[in-house]
Coordinates of C-alpha atoms in Angstrom, one line a residue:
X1 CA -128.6 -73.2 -16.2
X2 CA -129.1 -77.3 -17.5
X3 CA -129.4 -76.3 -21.0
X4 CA -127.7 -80.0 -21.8
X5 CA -130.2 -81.3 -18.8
X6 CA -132.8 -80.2 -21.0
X7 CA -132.0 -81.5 -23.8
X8 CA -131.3 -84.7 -22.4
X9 CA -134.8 -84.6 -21.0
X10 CA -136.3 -83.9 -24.6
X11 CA -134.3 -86.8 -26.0
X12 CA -136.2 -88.9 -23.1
X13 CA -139.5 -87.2 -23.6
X14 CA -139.6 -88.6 -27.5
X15 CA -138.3 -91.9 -26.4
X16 CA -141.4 -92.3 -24.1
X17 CA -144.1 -90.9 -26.5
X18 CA -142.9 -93.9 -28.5
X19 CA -141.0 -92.8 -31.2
X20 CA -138.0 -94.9 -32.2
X21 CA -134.4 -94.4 -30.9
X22 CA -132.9 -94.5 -34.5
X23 CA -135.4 -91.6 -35.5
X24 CA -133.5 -89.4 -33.5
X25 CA -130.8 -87.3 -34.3
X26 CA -128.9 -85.5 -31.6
X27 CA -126.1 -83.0 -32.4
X28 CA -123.2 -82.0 -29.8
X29 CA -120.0 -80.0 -30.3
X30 CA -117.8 -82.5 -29.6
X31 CA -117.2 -86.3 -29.4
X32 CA -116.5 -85.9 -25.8
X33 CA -120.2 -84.5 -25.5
X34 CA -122.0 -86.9 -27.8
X35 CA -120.5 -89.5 -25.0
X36 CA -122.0 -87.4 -22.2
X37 CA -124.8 -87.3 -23.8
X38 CA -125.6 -90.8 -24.2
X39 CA -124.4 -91.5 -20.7
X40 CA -126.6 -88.8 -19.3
X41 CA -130.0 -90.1 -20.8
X42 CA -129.4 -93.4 -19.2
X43 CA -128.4 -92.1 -16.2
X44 CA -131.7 -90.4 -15.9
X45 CA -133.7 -93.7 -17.1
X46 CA -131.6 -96.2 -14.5
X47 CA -133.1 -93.6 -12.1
X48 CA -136.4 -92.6 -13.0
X49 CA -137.9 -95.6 -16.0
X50 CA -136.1 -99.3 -15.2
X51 CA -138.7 -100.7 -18.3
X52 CA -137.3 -97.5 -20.5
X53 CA -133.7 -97.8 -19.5
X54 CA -133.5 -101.4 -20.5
X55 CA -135.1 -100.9 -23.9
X56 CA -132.7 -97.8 -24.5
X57 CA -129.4 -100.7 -23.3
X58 CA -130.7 -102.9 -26.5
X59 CA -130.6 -100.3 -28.7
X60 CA -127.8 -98.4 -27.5
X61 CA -125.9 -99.3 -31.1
X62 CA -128.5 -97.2 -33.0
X63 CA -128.7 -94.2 -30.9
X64 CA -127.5 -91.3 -33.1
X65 CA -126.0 -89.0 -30.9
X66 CA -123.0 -87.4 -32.3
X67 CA -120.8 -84.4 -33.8
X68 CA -121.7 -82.2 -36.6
X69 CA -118.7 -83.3 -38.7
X70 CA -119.5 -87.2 -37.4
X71 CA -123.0 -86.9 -39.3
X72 CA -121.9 -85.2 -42.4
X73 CA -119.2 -87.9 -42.6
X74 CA -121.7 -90.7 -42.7
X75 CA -123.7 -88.6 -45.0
X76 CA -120.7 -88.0 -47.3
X77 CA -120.1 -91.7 -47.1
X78 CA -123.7 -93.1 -48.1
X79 CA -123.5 -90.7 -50.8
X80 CA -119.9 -91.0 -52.2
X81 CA -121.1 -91.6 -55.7
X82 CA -122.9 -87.8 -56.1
X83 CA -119.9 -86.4 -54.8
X84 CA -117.3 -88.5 -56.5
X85 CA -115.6 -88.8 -53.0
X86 CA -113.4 -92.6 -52.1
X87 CA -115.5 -93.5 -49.4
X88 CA -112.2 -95.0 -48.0
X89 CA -111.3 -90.9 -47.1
X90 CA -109.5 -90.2 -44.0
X91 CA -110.3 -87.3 -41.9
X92 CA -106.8 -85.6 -41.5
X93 CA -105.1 -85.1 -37.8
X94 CA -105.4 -81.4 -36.5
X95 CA -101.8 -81.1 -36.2
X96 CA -100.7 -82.8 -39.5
X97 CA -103.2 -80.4 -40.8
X98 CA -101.5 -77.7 -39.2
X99 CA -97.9 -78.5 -40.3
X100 CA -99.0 -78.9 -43.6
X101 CA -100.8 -75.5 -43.9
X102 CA -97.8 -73.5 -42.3
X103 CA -95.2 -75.1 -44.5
X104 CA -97.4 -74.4 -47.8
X105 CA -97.8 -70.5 -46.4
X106 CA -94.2 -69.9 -46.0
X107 CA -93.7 -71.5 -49.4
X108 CA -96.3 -68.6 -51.0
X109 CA -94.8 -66.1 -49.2
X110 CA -91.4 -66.9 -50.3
X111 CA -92.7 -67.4 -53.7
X112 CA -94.3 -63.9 -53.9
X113 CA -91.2 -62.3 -52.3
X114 CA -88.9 -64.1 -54.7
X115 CA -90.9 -62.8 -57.8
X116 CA -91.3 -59.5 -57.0
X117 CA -88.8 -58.1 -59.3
X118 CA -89.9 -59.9 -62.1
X119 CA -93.7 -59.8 -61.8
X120 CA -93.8 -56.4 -60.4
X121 CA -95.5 -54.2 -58.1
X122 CA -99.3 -55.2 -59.9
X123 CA -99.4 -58.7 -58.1
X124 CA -101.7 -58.9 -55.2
X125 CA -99.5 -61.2 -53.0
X126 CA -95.9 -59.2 -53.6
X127 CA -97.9 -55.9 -52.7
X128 CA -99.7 -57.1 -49.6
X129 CA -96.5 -58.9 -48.3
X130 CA -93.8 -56.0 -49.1
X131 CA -96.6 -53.6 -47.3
X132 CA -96.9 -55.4 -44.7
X133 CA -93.3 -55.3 -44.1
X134 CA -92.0 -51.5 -44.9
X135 CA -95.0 -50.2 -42.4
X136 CA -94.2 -53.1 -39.5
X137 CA -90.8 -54.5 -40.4
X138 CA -90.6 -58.4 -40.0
X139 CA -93.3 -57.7 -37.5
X140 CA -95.8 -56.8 -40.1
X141 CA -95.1 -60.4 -41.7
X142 CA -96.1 -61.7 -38.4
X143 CA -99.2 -60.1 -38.5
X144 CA -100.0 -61.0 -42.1
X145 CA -99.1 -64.8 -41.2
X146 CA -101.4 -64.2 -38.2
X147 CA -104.5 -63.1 -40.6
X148 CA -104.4 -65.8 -43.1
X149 CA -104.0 -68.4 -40.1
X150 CA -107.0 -66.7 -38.8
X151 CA -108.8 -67.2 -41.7
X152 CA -107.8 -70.9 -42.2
X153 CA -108.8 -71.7 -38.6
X154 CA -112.0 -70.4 -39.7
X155 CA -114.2 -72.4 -42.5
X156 CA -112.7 -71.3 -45.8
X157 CA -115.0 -72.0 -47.8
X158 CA -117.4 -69.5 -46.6
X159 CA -114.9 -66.9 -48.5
X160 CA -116.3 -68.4 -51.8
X161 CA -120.3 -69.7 -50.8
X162 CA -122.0 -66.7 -50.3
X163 CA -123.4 -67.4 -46.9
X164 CA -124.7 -64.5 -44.7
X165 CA -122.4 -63.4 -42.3
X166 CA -119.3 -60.4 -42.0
X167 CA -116.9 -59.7 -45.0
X168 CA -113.6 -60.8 -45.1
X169 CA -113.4 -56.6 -45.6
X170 CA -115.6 -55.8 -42.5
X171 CA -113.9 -58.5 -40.8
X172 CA -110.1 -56.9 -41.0
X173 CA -111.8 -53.5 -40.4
X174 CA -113.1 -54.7 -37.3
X175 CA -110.6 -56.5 -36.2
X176 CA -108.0 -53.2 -36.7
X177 CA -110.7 -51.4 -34.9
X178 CA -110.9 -53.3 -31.7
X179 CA -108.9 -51.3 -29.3
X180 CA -110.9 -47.5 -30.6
X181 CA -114.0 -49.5 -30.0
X182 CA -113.0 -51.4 -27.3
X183 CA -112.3 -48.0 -25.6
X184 CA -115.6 -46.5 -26.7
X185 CA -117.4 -48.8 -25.5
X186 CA -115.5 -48.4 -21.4
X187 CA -116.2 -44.9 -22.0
X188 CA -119.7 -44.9 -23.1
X189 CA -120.3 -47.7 -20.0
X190 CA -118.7 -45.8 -17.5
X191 CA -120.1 -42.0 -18.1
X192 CA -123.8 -44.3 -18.0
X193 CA -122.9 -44.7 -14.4
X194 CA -122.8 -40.9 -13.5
X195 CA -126.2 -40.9 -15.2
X196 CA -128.2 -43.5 -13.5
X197 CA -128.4 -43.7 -9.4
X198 CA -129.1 -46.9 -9.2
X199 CA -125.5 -47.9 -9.6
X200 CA -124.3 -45.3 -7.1
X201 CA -122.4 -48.3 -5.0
X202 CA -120.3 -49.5 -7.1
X203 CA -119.2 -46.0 -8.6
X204 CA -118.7 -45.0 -4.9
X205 CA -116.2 -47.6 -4.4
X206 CA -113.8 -46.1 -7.0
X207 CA -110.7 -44.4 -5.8
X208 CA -110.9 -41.5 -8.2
X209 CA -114.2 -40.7 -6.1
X210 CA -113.8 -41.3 -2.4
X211 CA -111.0 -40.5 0.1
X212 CA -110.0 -43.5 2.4
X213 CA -112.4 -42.4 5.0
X214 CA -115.0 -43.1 2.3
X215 CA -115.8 -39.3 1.9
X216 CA -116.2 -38.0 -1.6
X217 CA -113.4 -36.0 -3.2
X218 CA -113.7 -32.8 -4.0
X219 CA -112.6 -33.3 -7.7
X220 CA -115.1 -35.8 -8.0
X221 CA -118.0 -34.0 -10.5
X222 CA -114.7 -32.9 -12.4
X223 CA -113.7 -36.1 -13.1
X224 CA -117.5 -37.2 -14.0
X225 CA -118.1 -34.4 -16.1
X226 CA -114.8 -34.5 -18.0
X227 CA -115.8 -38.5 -18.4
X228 CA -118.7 -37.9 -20.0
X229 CA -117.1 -34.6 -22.2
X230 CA -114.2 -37.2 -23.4
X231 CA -117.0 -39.8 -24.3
X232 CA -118.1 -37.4 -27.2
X233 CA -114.9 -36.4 -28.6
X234 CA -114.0 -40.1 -28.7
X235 CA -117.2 -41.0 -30.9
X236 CA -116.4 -38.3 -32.9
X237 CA -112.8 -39.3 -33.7
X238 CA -113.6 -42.8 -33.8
X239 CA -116.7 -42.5 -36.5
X240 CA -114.5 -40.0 -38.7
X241 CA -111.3 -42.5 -38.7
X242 CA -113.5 -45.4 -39.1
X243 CA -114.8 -44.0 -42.7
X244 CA -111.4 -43.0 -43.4
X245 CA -110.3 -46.1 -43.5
X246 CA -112.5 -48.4 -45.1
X247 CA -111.7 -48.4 -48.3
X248 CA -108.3 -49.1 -47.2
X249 CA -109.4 -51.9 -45.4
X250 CA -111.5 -52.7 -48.5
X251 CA -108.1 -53.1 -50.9
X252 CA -106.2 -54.5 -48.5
X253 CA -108.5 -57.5 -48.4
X254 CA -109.0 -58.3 -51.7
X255 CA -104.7 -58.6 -51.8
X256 CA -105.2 -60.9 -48.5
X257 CA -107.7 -62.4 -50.4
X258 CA -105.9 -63.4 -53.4
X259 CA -102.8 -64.7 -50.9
X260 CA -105.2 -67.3 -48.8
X261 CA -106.6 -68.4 -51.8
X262 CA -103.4 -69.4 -53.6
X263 CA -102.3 -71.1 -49.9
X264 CA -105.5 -72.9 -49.6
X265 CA -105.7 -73.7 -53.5
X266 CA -102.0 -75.6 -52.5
X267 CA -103.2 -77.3 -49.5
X268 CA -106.2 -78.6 -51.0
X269 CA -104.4 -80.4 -54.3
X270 CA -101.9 -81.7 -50.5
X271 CA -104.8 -83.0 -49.1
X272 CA -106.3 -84.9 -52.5
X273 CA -103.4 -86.8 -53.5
X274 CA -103.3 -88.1 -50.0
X275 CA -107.1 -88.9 -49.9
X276 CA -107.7 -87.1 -46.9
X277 CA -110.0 -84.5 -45.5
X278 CA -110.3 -82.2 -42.6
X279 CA -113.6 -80.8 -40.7
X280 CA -113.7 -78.3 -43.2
X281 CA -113.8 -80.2 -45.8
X282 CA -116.6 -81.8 -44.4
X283 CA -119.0 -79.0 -43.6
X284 CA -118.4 -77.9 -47.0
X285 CA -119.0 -80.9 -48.8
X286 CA -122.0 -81.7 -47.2
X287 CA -123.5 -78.2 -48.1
X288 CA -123.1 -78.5 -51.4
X289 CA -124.4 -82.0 -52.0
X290 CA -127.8 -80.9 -50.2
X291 CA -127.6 -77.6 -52.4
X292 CA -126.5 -77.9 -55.1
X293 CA -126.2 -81.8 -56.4
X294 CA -128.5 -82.7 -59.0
X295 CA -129.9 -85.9 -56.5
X296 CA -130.4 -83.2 -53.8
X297 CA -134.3 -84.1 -53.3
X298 CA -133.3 -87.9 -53.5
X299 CA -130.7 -87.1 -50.8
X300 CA -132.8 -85.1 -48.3
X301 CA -135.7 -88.0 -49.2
X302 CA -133.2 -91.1 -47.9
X303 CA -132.6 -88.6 -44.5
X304 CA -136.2 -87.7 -44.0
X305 CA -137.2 -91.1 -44.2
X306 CA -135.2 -92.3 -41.1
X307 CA -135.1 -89.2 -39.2
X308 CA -138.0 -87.8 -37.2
X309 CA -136.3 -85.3 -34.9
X310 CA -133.4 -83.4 -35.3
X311 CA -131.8 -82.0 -31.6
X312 CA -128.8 -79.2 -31.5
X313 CA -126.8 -78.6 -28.1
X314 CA -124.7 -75.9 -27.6
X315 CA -126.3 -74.0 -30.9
X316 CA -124.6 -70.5 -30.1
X317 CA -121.4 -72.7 -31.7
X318 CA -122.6 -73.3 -34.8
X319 CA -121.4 -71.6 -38.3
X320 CA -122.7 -70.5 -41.1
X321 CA -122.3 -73.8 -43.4
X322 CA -123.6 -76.0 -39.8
X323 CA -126.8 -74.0 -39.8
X324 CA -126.8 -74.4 -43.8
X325 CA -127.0 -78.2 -43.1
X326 CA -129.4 -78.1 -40.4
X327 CA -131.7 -75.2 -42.3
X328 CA -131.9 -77.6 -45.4
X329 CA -132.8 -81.0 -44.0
X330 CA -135.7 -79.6 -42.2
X331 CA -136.8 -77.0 -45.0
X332 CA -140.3 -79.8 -45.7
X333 CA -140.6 -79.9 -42.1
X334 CA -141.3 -76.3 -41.6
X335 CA -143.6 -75.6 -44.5
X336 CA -146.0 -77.8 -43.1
X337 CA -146.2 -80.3 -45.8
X338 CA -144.4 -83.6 -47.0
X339 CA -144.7 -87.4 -46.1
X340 CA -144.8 -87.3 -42.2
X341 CA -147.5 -84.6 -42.1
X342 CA -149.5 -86.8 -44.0
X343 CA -149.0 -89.4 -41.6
X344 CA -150.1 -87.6 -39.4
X345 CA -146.4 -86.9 -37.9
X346 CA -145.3 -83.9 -36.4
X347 CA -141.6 -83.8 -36.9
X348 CA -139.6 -81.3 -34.9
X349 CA -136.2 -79.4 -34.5
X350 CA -135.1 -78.8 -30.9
X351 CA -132.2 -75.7 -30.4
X352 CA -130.6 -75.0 -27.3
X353 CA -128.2 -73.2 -26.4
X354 CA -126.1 -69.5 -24.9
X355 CA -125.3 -66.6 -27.0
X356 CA -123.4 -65.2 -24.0
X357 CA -121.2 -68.4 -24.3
X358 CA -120.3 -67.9 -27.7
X359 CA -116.8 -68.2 -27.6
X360 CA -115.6 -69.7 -30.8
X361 CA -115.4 -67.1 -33.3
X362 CA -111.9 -68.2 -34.0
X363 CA -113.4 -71.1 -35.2
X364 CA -116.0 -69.4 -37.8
X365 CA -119.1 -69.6 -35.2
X366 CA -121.2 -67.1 -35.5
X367 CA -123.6 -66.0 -33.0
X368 CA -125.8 -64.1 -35.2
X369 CA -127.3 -67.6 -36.2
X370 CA -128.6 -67.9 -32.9
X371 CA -130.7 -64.8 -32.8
X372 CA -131.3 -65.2 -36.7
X373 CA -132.8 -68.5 -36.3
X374 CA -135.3 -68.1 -33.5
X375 CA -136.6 -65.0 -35.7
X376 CA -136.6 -67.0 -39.0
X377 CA -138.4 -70.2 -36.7
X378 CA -140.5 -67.9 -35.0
X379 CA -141.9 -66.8 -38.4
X380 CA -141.9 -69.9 -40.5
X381 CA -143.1 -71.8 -37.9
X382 CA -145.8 -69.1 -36.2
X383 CA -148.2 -71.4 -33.7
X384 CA -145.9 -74.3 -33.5
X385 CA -142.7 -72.4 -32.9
X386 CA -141.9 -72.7 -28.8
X387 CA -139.2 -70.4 -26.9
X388 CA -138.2 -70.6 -23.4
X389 CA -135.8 -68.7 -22.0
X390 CA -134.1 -70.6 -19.4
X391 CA -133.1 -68.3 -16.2
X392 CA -132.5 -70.6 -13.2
X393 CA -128.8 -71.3 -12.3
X394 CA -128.1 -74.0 -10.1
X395 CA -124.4 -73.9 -10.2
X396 CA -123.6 -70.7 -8.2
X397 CA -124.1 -69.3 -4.8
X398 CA -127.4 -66.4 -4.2
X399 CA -124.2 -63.7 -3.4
X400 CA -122.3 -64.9 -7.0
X401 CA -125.9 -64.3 -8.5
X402 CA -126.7 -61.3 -7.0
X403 CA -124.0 -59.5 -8.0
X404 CA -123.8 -60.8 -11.2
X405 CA -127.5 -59.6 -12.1
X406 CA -126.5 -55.9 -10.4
X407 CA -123.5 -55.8 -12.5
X408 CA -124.8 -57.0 -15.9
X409 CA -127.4 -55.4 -16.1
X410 CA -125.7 -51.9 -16.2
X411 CA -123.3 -53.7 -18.9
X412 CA -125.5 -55.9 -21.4
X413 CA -128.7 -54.4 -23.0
X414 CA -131.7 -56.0 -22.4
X415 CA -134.0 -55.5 -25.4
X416 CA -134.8 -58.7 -28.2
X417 CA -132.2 -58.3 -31.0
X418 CA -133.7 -58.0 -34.3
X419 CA -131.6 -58.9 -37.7
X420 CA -132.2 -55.0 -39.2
X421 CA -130.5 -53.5 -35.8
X422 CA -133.7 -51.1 -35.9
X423 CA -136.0 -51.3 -33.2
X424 CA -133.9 -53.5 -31.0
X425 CA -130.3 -53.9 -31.2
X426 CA -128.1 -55.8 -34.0
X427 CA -128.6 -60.0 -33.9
X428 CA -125.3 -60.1 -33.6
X429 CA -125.4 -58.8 -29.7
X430 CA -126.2 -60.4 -26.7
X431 CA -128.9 -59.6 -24.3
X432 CA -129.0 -59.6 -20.6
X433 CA -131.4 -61.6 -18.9
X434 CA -131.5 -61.8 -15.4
X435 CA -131.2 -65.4 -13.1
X436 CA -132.2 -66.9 -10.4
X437 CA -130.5 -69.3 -7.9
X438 CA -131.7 -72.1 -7.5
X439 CA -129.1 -74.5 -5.8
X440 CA -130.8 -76.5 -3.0
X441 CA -128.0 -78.5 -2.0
X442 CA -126.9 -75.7 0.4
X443 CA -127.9 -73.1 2.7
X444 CA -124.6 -71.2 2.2
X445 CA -125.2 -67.2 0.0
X446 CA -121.9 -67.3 -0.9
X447 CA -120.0 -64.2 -0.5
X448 CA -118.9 -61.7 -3.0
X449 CA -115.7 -59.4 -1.9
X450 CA -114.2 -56.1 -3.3
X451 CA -110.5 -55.6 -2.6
X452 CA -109.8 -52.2 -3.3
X453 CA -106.3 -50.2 -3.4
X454 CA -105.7 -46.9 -3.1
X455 CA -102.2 -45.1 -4.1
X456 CA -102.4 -42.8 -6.9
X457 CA -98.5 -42.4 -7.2
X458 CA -97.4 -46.2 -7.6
X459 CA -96.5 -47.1 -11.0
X460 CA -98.4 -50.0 -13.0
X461 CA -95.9 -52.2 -12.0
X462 CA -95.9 -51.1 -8.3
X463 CA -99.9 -52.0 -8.3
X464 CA -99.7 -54.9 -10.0
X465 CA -97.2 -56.0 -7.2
X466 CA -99.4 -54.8 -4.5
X467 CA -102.4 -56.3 -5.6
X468 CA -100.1 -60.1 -6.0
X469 CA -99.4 -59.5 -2.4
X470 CA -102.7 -58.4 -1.2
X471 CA -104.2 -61.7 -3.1
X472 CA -101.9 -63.9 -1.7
X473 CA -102.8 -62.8 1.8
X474 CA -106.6 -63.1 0.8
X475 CA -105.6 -66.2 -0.4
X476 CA -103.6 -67.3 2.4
X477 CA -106.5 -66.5 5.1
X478 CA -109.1 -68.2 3.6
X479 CA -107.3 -71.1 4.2
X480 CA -106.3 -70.6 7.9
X481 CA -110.3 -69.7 7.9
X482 CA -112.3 -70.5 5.7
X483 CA -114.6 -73.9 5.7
X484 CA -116.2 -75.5 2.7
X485 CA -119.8 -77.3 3.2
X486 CA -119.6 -80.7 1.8
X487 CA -122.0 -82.9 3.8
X488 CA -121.1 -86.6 2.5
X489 CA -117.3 -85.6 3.7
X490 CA -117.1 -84.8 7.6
X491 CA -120.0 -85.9 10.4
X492 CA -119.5 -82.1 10.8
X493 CA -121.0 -81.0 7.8
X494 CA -118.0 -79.0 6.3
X495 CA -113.7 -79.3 6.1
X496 CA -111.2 -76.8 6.0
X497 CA -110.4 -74.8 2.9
X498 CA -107.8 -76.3 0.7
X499 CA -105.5 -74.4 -2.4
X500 CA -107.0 -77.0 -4.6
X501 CA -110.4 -75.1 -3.9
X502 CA -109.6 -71.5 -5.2
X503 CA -108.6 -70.4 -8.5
X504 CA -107.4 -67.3 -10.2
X505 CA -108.8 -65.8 -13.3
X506 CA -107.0 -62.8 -14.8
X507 CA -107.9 -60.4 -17.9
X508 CA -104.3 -61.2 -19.2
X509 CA -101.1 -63.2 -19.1
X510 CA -98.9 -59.8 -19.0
X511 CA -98.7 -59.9 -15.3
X512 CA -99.2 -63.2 -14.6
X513 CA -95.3 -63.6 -13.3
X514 CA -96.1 -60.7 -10.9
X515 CA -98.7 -63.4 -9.3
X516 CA -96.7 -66.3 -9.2
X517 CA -93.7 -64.8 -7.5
X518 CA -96.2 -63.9 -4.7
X519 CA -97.4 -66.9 -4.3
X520 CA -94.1 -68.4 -3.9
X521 CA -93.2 -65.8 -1.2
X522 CA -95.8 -66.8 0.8
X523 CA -95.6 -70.5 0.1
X524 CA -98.8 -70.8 -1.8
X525 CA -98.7 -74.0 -4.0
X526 CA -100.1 -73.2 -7.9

């Protein structure tokens, strides 16, 4: 929907109001972005301001445009002396970081496995790793190596600092729940379609409900009805094993707890004596120094002092100790006093961003920050504080749209989340919002099919095959048929369909071999 676009065109919007290129900080997720970035707004200035654009290429050395963990190492750097860091650190390679953290884990787990006999059944480490493997065999110390990893690949720290966001408790619980919810969720989604007409079409095209012919079946409102009867017993069970369980959940993680720290306690003294640090380390740091340092003010003067406007792309990315960062060096800016306001300045802090593209969990981002801080903006800043909710696409087709809206909508709730979960739903849920299309580079709609199959006595396997093959043949028609509008290519406006053109997206790998062996039957390069 341009999010980036936009804020490309806010970076642009400052420049030409006159305020100074090095008074501007951008943020992006990756270094790959911040280069974008930068390429982007002078792409749009060659095009549109030649007097701008040539200003911008003279400064180009003091555009800040970078990575989270870029600016708090620059910060950490200025700074060394409060933090007692060499500023001669080196940030530590992903993969060395890896290695190292997997080698120091099997050396705990050894070491609390080893010592079992002698320090007995009271330790957390021997009790969580010998339970692990009597109820799951050498499986469950797969699944306890899985956890911890899962935890390091999130920010550590955050285990120890207090910051809002889920238990390491609720965390495992949820995590242990996600199949029951998963499956309470399908149900409670899919008895909503018996109850609202609107969504007749697409329940009509289920095979559980028509014949071939299209006609409905007369076991049709059995099936509906016994639906929406199983949808109840399912809550039931699921809310009485859920309570059941917690506290179970709730000793298990102070044990898992007490492992990860001992592993991360290791890997930390690793990473000192070699004067290195990784992203982590980074966020962390940084936190702390504008928190909790003694020179904190003097700190977040020096930054206020060069830095006017602070921008944030892809903000439904950003975790807890990110937004920490970002919260603190504009806490002057929002209460409305300070230097600039008395210079008449109105600094500002520019968010953009998806919550339905938060994909990085695994990674400690937490969407709840998006919805937290346009409530927590929205009240601090009250007549100042913009929101705009951005709902033209112009990357797909009217058809892809169309259906996308019809579909969603029944799926995703539409109401404003709200941090209690009261009135509107819990922050940490998305909303649906419906778009637009708005490509104008074509006249093409697009086109949305539905391939449906209909044998109730074929195995899993036998339907997985069938659909492969069915696929394939879609596949294999579209390009004996099919022709793809690209004007600047052919005199004639449009080309024939090539294999490079279509891709296949799947729920899973687990059949993914099913797919592939179809494709080789009909000759179908991949």
């Amino acid at each position: 929907s341009g999010k980036t676009e936009k804020l490309a065109r806010r970076y642009i919007a400052l420049l030409r109001s006159g305020v100074d290129v090095e008074r501007i900080l951008a943020i992006t997720f990756t270094d790959k972005a911040a280069a974008e970035m930068k390429q982007r707004i002078l792409r749009i200035l060659r095009q549109e301001d030649k007097e701008l654009f040539g200003k911008l290429l003279e400064k180009m050395s003091l555009m800040r445009v970078s990575t989270i963990h870029s600016f708090c190492g620059t910060l950490l750097r200025r700074f060394s002396f409060e933090t007692s860091l060499d500023p001669n650190y080196r940030i530590e390679d992903a993969i060395d970081s890896r290695i190292a953290w997997d080698r120091i884990l099997y050396e705990v787990l050894m070491e609390v496995g080893t010592t079992r006999s002698r320090a007995g059944k009271g330790k957390a480490g021997n009790e969580l790793l010998f339970q692990s493997l009597s109820e799951n065999g050498f499986k469950g110390l797969d699944r306890l190596k899985t956890t911890i990893n899962y935890l390091f690949e999130k920010n550590p720290f955050s285990l120890e600092a207090g910051l809002p966001g889920p238990s390491l408790a609720s965390e495992m619980f949820a995590k242990e729940l996600a199949d029951w919810s998963g499956a309470a969720a399908a149900i409670e989604n899919y008895a909503e379609l018996f109850r609202d007409d609107g969504f007749t079409g697409l329940v009509a095209a289920e095979k559980h409900f028509l014949t071939k012919s299209g006609e409905p079946r007369k076991r049709a409102p059995a099936y509906a009805k016994g639906i929406v009867d199983y949808q109840g017993w399912a809550s039931t069970m699921f809310k009485y094993w859920s309570e059941k369980s917690k506290e179970e959940f709730r000793k298990r993680a102070e044990r898992l707890k007490a492992v990860f720290n001992k592993c991360f306690e290791k890997y930390s003294d690793k990473k000192a004596l070699r004067g290195l640090l990784d992203f982590s380390d980074l966020e962390y740091m940084t936190f702390r120094l504008l928190t909790e340092d003694q020179e904190w003010s003097n700190i977040l003067y020096a930054f206020d002092e060069k830095t006017d406007h602070i921008l944030v792309d892809e903000f439904q990315d950003t975790n807890n100790f990110q937004w920490g960062i970002i919260d603190k060096l504009t806490e002057e800016w929002r209460s409305g006093l300070g230097a600039k306001r008395e210079e008449g300045k109105v600094p500002t802090i520019f968010l953009v961003g998806d919550e339905k593209q938060s994909i990085y969990f695994f990674r400690g981002a937490n969407v709840e920050i998006f919805n937290r801080a346009k409530i927590k903006l929205e009240e601090w800043l009250k007549r100042e504080f913009y929101y705009e909710e951005v709902t033209e696409n112009f990357r797909s087709l009217p058809a892809i749209i169309d259906l996308t809206n019809a579909l969603f909508s029944k799926i995703m709730r539409t109401v404003e989340p709200d941090e209690s979960g009261g009135e509107g739903m819990p922050s940490w849920m998305t909303r649906y919002s419906a778009f637009k299309a708005c490509r104008t580079d074509t006249k093409d709609a697009g086109k949305v099919e539905i391939i449906l199959l209909d044998d109730d006595e074929a195995t899993t396997a036998e339907t997985r095959q069938k659909e492969a093959d069915v696929i394939a043949k879609r596949i294999q028609g579209l390009i004996d048929d099919y022709r793809i509008t690209e004007k600047a290519e052919t005199p004639a406006g449009s080309r024939p369909c090539r294999y490079m053109d279509i891709a296949l997206l799947l729920r899973k790998r687990t059949h993914l071999k099913k797919y592939e062996q179809a494709f080789r039957r009909y000759n179908i390069p991949f």
